[in-house]
Amino acid sequence: MVPLWYYLVLAAALFCIGAFGALARKNAVGVLMGVELMLNAVNINLVAFWRYTTAAQLTGQLFAVFVITVAAAEAAVGLALFIAIYRQRNTVNVEEFDTMKG
Amino acid sequence: MTFPTLNLPVISPQIVLVVAALVILIADLVIVQKRILGWISLVAALGALATVFTYRPASPAFQNMALADGLGLFTTAAVLIAAALALLLSVERVADFTRHAGAYYALILLATAGMTALTIASDFMTIFVAIEILSLALYVLSGFNRRDARSSEAALKYFLLGAFASGFLLYGIALIYGATGTTNLAAIAQGIAPLSVSLPFAPLLPLGVGLLLVGLGFKVALVPFHMWTPDVYQGAPTPVTAFMSVGTKTASFAALIRVLAALGSHDRPWLLALAGLAVLTMTLGNLAALRQTSLKRMLAYSSIAHAGYIVTGLAAGNPRGAEGALYYLLAYTFMNLGAFAVLLAVQRREENDVSVERLHGLAARQPVLAVLMALFMFSLAGIPPLAGFFAKLYVFSGAVEAGLAWLAIVGVINSAIGAYYYLRVTVAMFMSEPAADAAEAPKPGWPVMATIAIAALATLLLGIWQFPWMQSIIQAVSTLALR
């Protein structure tokens, strides 16, 4: 059987890639994609821990389903916000949103 | 087939709020007079508040997914009071910034449902879902002002940083789950105490708690996770800012207190981390607030500083500190909501922000408003006998009791710094000549004045007549088992 730490390393790597994407991308949609990668890294973690520690209970799997659901809701709200702001400013480049300072 | 015991009465406030939100969305299609929708939502918030008092504390529900103990009931009541006041505040001015009043009221109620769910959540699964419910509603609400381009910018920033932070929150939860084998707070509390060494992946626990603190720290705006706060508080419509600044804080701190109690906070590294966060948060919040000219932005930095004071109580890790934090949350609900309500009363219909200059000579134009604003400022600054003073006294004495006298000293120094910018507002109102172009704001109607009056009365009462509140706070903390 594949050892647990393989999965943990994969999840950690995916999380870091997602976090880097969220911080480095200029397009708001790109940032959202980075965040989705982070959430999916968590899902790998949850399911791996479930399989290797408490396989008799469904906690980890169930949690992963909740995360997927919430991620979908988040994407829906986020894309709606992007459209609203695109109509106003004609851009979704996060570096151009700097009207408030101080 | 056996059905698990659900104990539905425990979530009756949430049921009332969600049903009312759906009713409002449908009624929005047929009712032309949108003000009625505001009154329906206010009645729903008060109805939910009434249901809180009907059931006994300490009843678990949904297989220990939710726990309506003293802490849950107390903070639920605080959140619902904040929601009711924010709705009363909105009724008059909501037409100024949006044509979709029905959606606005429904979203406020849904955010409230998320916040109240967070206060009673006793499993990481419910904590996560509740945080997302309240956040998704607030992302949309902060972008509700279509006239102000800064509003949608605030929504975008809040959304992107909030989603980023929930990634960290979830990763922390996953690691805690891996370390303890469960997501249930009660089971975690039982598991950690005897087997702290023999847990399969025990080293992951501090890492998980650290990431969890990042996620929750974002929600309550702790430095260095506060970058969104000033922009979002400034850009969001003023009633929304008033609501989210107090409601989110109360709910998230309730969850944080519950998580820390379950993790058994004694002799653990995260208390020191919390103390460090408290110092950073208080100091940076106060220093940044000093140089603000926009009052909403100033109050945003002030709310960061107040989060720092509240964390001081949590970092103490003893019952006195937790009691202080709960008292602080209730006091902060009234004084901060009142201050934002005054800003709404003086801002013009097309405006979404107020500068300090606009308050110059307010005492001559609207003496009642000026006196009440001064009351809120004195309370936020921590001047006796107002609620803000006792709130600070309790959290700092908790810190001293826990042997963190240095933390209390930093807190007191910070209160002195904070007093400067609160008193500056008071001086501007009473001692400055009105600016030449100080065009009159519309005279605030009775709902706004009623909100301000209730908040002011509560700020006074919480300070001088504490017995009933302190009794329920002490009861709430005593059932928490802070080890």
Short mmCIF file of N, CA and C in Angstrom, two decimals, chain B residues 314-416:
data_model
loop_
_atom_site.label_atom_id
_atom_site.label_comp_id
_atom_site.label_asym_id
_atom_site.label_seq_id
_atom_site.Cartn_x
_atom_site.Cartn_y
_atom_site.Cartn_z
N LEU B 314 -8.15 36.04 25.52
CA LEU B 314 -8.04 34.62 25.14
C LEU B 314 -6.64 34.09 25.42
N ALA B 315 -5.63 34.95 25.20
CA ALA B 315 -4.25 34.50 25.41
C ALA B 315 -4.02 34.17 26.87
N ALA B 316 -4.79 34.80 27.77
CA ALA B 316 -4.65 34.50 29.19
C ALA B 316 -4.97 33.03 29.44
N GLY B 317 -5.92 32.47 28.68
CA GLY B 317 -6.21 31.05 28.82
C GLY B 317 -6.85 30.67 30.14
N ASN B 318 -7.39 31.64 30.87
CA ASN B 318 -8.07 31.30 32.13
C ASN B 318 -9.51 31.81 32.06
N PRO B 319 -10.36 31.35 32.98
CA PRO B 319 -11.77 31.76 32.92
C PRO B 319 -11.95 33.28 32.96
N ARG B 320 -11.13 33.97 33.78
CA ARG B 320 -11.29 35.42 33.88
C ARG B 320 -11.08 36.08 32.51
N GLY B 321 -10.09 35.61 31.79
CA GLY B 321 -9.83 36.18 30.47
C GLY B 321 -10.96 35.92 29.50
N ALA B 322 -11.51 34.69 29.52
CA ALA B 322 -12.60 34.36 28.61
C ALA B 322 -13.85 35.16 28.95
N GLU B 323 -14.10 35.34 30.28
CA GLU B 323 -15.24 36.17 30.68
C GLU B 323 -15.06 37.59 30.18
N GLY B 324 -13.84 38.10 30.34
CA GLY B 324 -13.56 39.45 29.86
C GLY B 324 -13.81 39.56 28.36
N ALA B 325 -13.37 38.53 27.61
CA ALA B 325 -13.54 38.58 26.15
C ALA B 325 -15.03 38.59 25.79
N LEU B 326 -15.83 37.79 26.49
CA LEU B 326 -17.27 37.76 26.18
C LEU B 326 -17.93 39.09 26.52
N TYR B 327 -17.57 39.64 27.69
CA TYR B 327 -18.12 40.94 28.07
C TYR B 327 -17.70 41.99 27.03
N TYR B 328 -16.44 41.89 26.60
CA TYR B 328 -15.91 42.83 25.62
C TYR B 328 -16.73 42.77 24.33
N LEU B 329 -17.05 41.53 23.90
CA LEU B 329 -17.78 41.38 22.65
C LEU B 329 -19.15 42.05 22.73
N LEU B 330 -19.83 41.87 23.88
CA LEU B 330 -21.15 42.48 24.02
C LEU B 330 -21.03 44.01 24.06
N ALA B 331 -20.06 44.50 24.86
CA ALA B 331 -19.87 45.95 24.95
C ALA B 331 -19.51 46.52 23.59
N TYR B 332 -18.62 45.83 22.88
CA TYR B 332 -18.16 46.30 21.58
C TYR B 332 -19.31 46.33 20.57
N THR B 333 -20.21 45.34 20.66
CA THR B 333 -21.38 45.31 19.78
C THR B 333 -22.13 46.63 19.85
N PHE B 334 -22.40 47.09 21.06
CA PHE B 334 -23.21 48.30 21.21
C PHE B 334 -22.43 49.56 20.86
N MET B 335 -21.21 49.67 21.38
CA MET B 335 -20.53 50.95 21.19
C MET B 335 -20.09 51.15 19.74
N ASN B 336 -19.64 50.05 19.09
CA ASN B 336 -19.17 50.21 17.71
C ASN B 336 -20.34 50.39 16.76
N LEU B 337 -21.41 49.62 16.97
CA LEU B 337 -22.58 49.78 16.12
C LEU B 337 -23.15 51.18 16.26
N GLY B 338 -23.15 51.68 17.51
CA GLY B 338 -23.63 53.04 17.74
C GLY B 338 -22.79 54.07 17.00
N ALA B 339 -21.45 53.89 17.04
CA ALA B 339 -20.59 54.85 16.36
C ALA B 339 -20.84 54.85 14.86
N PHE B 340 -20.98 53.66 14.26
CA PHE B 340 -21.26 53.60 12.82
C PHE B 340 -22.64 54.18 12.51
N ALA B 341 -23.60 53.98 13.43
CA ALA B 341 -24.93 54.54 13.20
C ALA B 341 -24.88 56.06 13.16
N VAL B 342 -24.03 56.67 14.02
CA VAL B 342 -23.90 58.13 13.99
C VAL B 342 -23.30 58.56 12.65
N LEU B 343 -22.31 57.79 12.16
CA LEU B 343 -21.73 58.14 10.85
C LEU B 343 -22.81 58.11 9.78
N LEU B 344 -23.69 57.09 9.85
CA LEU B 344 -24.76 57.02 8.86
C LEU B 344 -25.68 58.22 8.99
N ALA B 345 -25.93 58.66 10.23
CA ALA B 345 -26.84 59.78 10.45
C ALA B 345 -26.29 61.08 9.88
N VAL B 346 -24.95 61.24 9.87
CA VAL B 346 -24.41 62.51 9.37
C VAL B 346 -24.00 62.44 7.91
N GLN B 347 -23.98 61.24 7.31
CA GLN B 347 -23.56 61.21 5.91
C GLN B 347 -24.72 61.55 4.99
N ARG B 348 -24.37 62.20 3.87
CA ARG B 348 -25.41 62.59 2.94
C ARG B 348 -25.90 61.38 2.17
N ARG B 349 -27.05 61.54 1.49
CA ARG B 349 -27.66 60.39 0.83
C ARG B 349 -26.77 59.75 -0.20
N GLU B 350 -26.01 60.59 -0.94
CA GLU B 350 -25.20 60.02 -2.01
C GLU B 350 -23.83 59.60 -1.51
N GLU B 351 -23.55 59.85 -0.24
CA GLU B 351 -22.23 59.54 0.28
C GLU B 351 -22.16 58.12 0.85
N ASN B 352 -20.91 57.63 0.99
CA ASN B 352 -20.73 56.33 1.62
C ASN B 352 -19.63 56.41 2.67
N ASP B 353 -19.22 57.62 3.03
CA ASP B 353 -18.12 57.77 3.97
C ASP B 353 -18.20 59.18 4.55
N VAL B 354 -17.57 59.38 5.71
CA VAL B 354 -17.58 60.69 6.35
C VAL B 354 -16.16 61.02 6.77
N SER B 355 -15.73 62.24 6.49
CA SER B 355 -14.39 62.65 6.94
C SER B 355 -14.52 63.36 8.28
N VAL B 356 -13.38 63.48 8.98
CA VAL B 356 -13.42 64.12 10.30
C VAL B 356 -13.92 65.55 10.18
N GLU B 357 -13.56 66.22 9.08
CA GLU B 357 -13.96 67.64 8.93
C GLU B 357 -15.48 67.79 8.96
N ARG B 358 -16.19 66.78 8.47
CA ARG B 358 -17.64 66.89 8.41
C ARG B 358 -18.26 66.93 9.81
N LEU B 359 -17.51 66.42 10.80
CA LEU B 359 -18.05 66.44 12.16
C LEU B 359 -17.77 67.77 12.86
N HIS B 360 -16.96 68.62 12.26
CA HIS B 360 -16.63 69.90 12.91
C HIS B 360 -17.91 70.67 13.22
N GLY B 361 -18.04 71.08 14.47
CA GLY B 361 -19.19 71.88 14.85
C GLY B 361 -20.50 71.11 14.87
N LEU B 362 -20.43 69.78 14.94
CA LEU B 362 -21.68 69.00 14.97
C LEU B 362 -22.49 69.33 16.22
N ALA B 363 -21.79 69.65 17.31
CA ALA B 363 -22.49 69.92 18.57
C ALA B 363 -23.43 71.11 18.43
N ALA B 364 -23.05 72.07 17.58
CA ALA B 364 -23.92 73.24 17.40
C ALA B 364 -25.12 72.90 16.52
N ARG B 365 -24.89 72.02 15.52
CA ARG B 365 -25.97 71.72 14.59
C ARG B 365 -26.92 70.67 15.15
N GLN B 366 -26.36 69.57 15.64
CA GLN B 366 -27.20 68.48 16.14
C GLN B 366 -26.66 68.03 17.50
N PRO B 367 -27.01 68.76 18.56
CA PRO B 367 -26.38 68.50 19.86
C PRO B 367 -26.60 67.07 20.37
N VAL B 368 -27.80 66.51 20.15
CA VAL B 368 -28.06 65.18 20.68
C VAL B 368 -27.13 64.16 20.04
N LEU B 369 -27.02 64.26 18.71
CA LEU B 369 -26.16 63.34 17.97
C LEU B 369 -24.71 63.46 18.45
N ALA B 370 -24.28 64.71 18.67
CA ALA B 370 -22.89 64.93 19.08
C ALA B 370 -22.64 64.32 20.46
N VAL B 371 -23.59 64.50 21.38
CA VAL B 371 -23.40 63.98 22.74
C VAL B 371 -23.33 62.45 22.70
N LEU B 372 -24.22 61.83 21.90
CA LEU B 372 -24.22 60.36 21.85
C LEU B 372 -22.95 59.85 21.18
N MET B 373 -22.49 60.53 20.12
CA MET B 373 -21.23 60.13 19.48
C MET B 373 -20.09 60.23 20.49
N ALA B 374 -20.09 61.29 21.29
CA ALA B 374 -19.05 61.43 22.30
C ALA B 374 -19.10 60.27 23.28
N LEU B 375 -20.32 59.85 23.62
CA LEU B 375 -20.47 58.71 24.54
C LEU B 375 -19.81 57.46 23.95
N PHE B 376 -20.08 57.20 22.65
CA PHE B 376 -19.50 56.02 22.02
C PHE B 376 -17.97 56.14 21.97
N MET B 377 -17.49 57.33 21.65
CA MET B 377 -16.05 57.53 21.56
C MET B 377 -15.40 57.32 22.93
N PHE B 378 -16.03 57.86 23.99
CA PHE B 378 -15.48 57.68 25.34
C PHE B 378 -15.47 56.20 25.70
N SER B 379 -16.54 55.49 25.31
CA SER B 379 -16.61 54.07 25.66
C SER B 379 -15.54 53.29 24.89
N LEU B 380 -15.37 53.60 23.59
CA LEU B 380 -14.34 52.92 22.81
C LEU B 380 -12.96 53.23 23.37
N ALA B 381 -12.76 54.46 23.87
CA ALA B 381 -11.47 54.82 24.42
C ALA B 381 -11.25 54.15 25.78
N GLY B 382 -12.35 53.72 26.42
CA GLY B 382 -12.21 53.03 27.70
C GLY B 382 -12.22 53.96 28.89
N ILE B 383 -13.20 54.86 28.92
CA ILE B 383 -13.29 55.81 30.01
C ILE B 383 -14.43 55.38 30.94
N PRO B 384 -14.17 55.23 32.25
CA PRO B 384 -15.23 54.80 33.16
C PRO B 384 -16.32 55.86 33.26
N PRO B 385 -17.56 55.51 33.57
CA PRO B 385 -18.05 54.17 33.93
C PRO B 385 -18.68 53.46 32.74
N LEU B 386 -18.22 53.71 31.53
CA LEU B 386 -18.88 53.14 30.36
C LEU B 386 -18.41 51.70 30.14
N ALA B 387 -19.16 50.98 29.27
CA ALA B 387 -18.92 49.56 29.08
C ALA B 387 -17.49 49.28 28.61
N GLY B 388 -16.97 50.16 27.73
CA GLY B 388 -15.64 49.92 27.17
C GLY B 388 -14.56 49.85 28.24
N PHE B 389 -14.72 50.63 29.31
CA PHE B 389 -13.72 50.63 30.38
C PHE B 389 -13.69 49.27 31.07
N PHE B 390 -14.88 48.78 31.47
CA PHE B 390 -14.91 47.51 32.20
C PHE B 390 -14.47 46.37 31.31
N ALA B 391 -14.79 46.45 30.01
CA ALA B 391 -14.36 45.40 29.09
C ALA B 391 -12.84 45.29 29.11
N LYS B 392 -12.16 46.45 29.00
CA LYS B 392 -10.70 46.42 29.02
C LYS B 392 -10.20 45.95 30.37
N LEU B 393 -10.85 46.43 31.44
CA LEU B 393 -10.42 46.03 32.80
C LEU B 393 -10.45 44.52 32.94
N TYR B 394 -11.52 43.88 32.47
CA TYR B 394 -11.66 42.43 32.66
C TYR B 394 -10.64 41.67 31.84
N VAL B 395 -10.44 42.02 30.56
CA VAL B 395 -9.47 41.23 29.78
C VAL B 395 -8.06 41.44 30.33
N PHE B 396 -7.73 42.67 30.75
CA PHE B 396 -6.38 42.89 31.24
C PHE B 396 -6.17 42.18 32.58
N SER B 397 -7.21 42.17 33.43
CA SER B 397 -7.01 41.47 34.71
C SER B 397 -6.89 39.97 34.48
N GLY B 398 -7.56 39.46 33.43
CA GLY B 398 -7.36 38.05 33.08
C GLY B 398 -5.91 37.79 32.71
N ALA B 399 -5.33 38.70 31.92
CA ALA B 399 -3.94 38.54 31.51
C ALA B 399 -3.01 38.58 32.71
N VAL B 400 -3.27 39.51 33.65
CA VAL B 400 -2.42 39.62 34.84
C VAL B 400 -2.51 38.34 35.67
N GLU B 401 -3.74 37.82 35.79
CA GLU B 401 -3.95 36.61 36.58
C GLU B 401 -3.17 35.44 35.99
N ALA B 402 -3.03 35.43 34.65
CA ALA B 402 -2.33 34.33 34.00
C ALA B 402 -0.83 34.56 33.99
N GLY B 403 -0.35 35.59 34.68
CA GLY B 403 1.08 35.85 34.71
C GLY B 403 1.59 36.58 33.48
N LEU B 404 0.70 37.18 32.73
CA LEU B 404 1.12 37.92 31.54
C LEU B 404 1.01 39.42 31.80
N ALA B 405 1.62 39.88 32.88
CA ALA B 405 1.50 41.30 33.23
C ALA B 405 2.02 42.18 32.10
N TRP B 406 3.07 41.74 31.41
CA TRP B 406 3.63 42.54 30.32
C TRP B 406 2.60 42.79 29.24
N LEU B 407 1.75 41.77 29.00
CA LEU B 407 0.72 41.92 27.97
C LEU B 407 -0.30 42.97 28.39
N ALA B 408 -0.68 42.94 29.68
CA ALA B 408 -1.63 43.93 30.18
C ALA B 408 -1.04 45.34 30.07
N ILE B 409 0.28 45.45 30.34
CA ILE B 409 0.91 46.78 30.27
C ILE B 409 0.89 47.29 28.83
N VAL B 410 1.22 46.40 27.87
CA VAL B 410 1.15 46.80 26.46
C VAL B 410 -0.26 47.25 26.12
N GLY B 411 -1.27 46.51 26.65
CA GLY B 411 -2.65 46.87 26.39
C GLY B 411 -3.01 48.23 26.93
N VAL B 412 -2.54 48.54 28.14
CA VAL B 412 -2.88 49.84 28.74
C VAL B 412 -2.22 50.97 27.94
N ILE B 413 -0.95 50.75 27.54
CA ILE B 413 -0.28 51.78 26.73
C ILE B 413 -1.07 52.01 25.44
N ASN B 414 -1.52 50.92 24.86
CA ASN B 414 -2.28 51.03 23.61
C ASN B 414 -3.60 51.77 23.82
N SER B 415 -4.24 51.54 24.97
CA SER B 415 -5.48 52.27 25.24
C SER B 415 -5.22 53.77 25.27
N ALA B 416 -4.06 54.13 25.81
CA ALA B 416 -3.72 55.56 25.86
C ALA B 416 -3.54 56.11 24.45
#
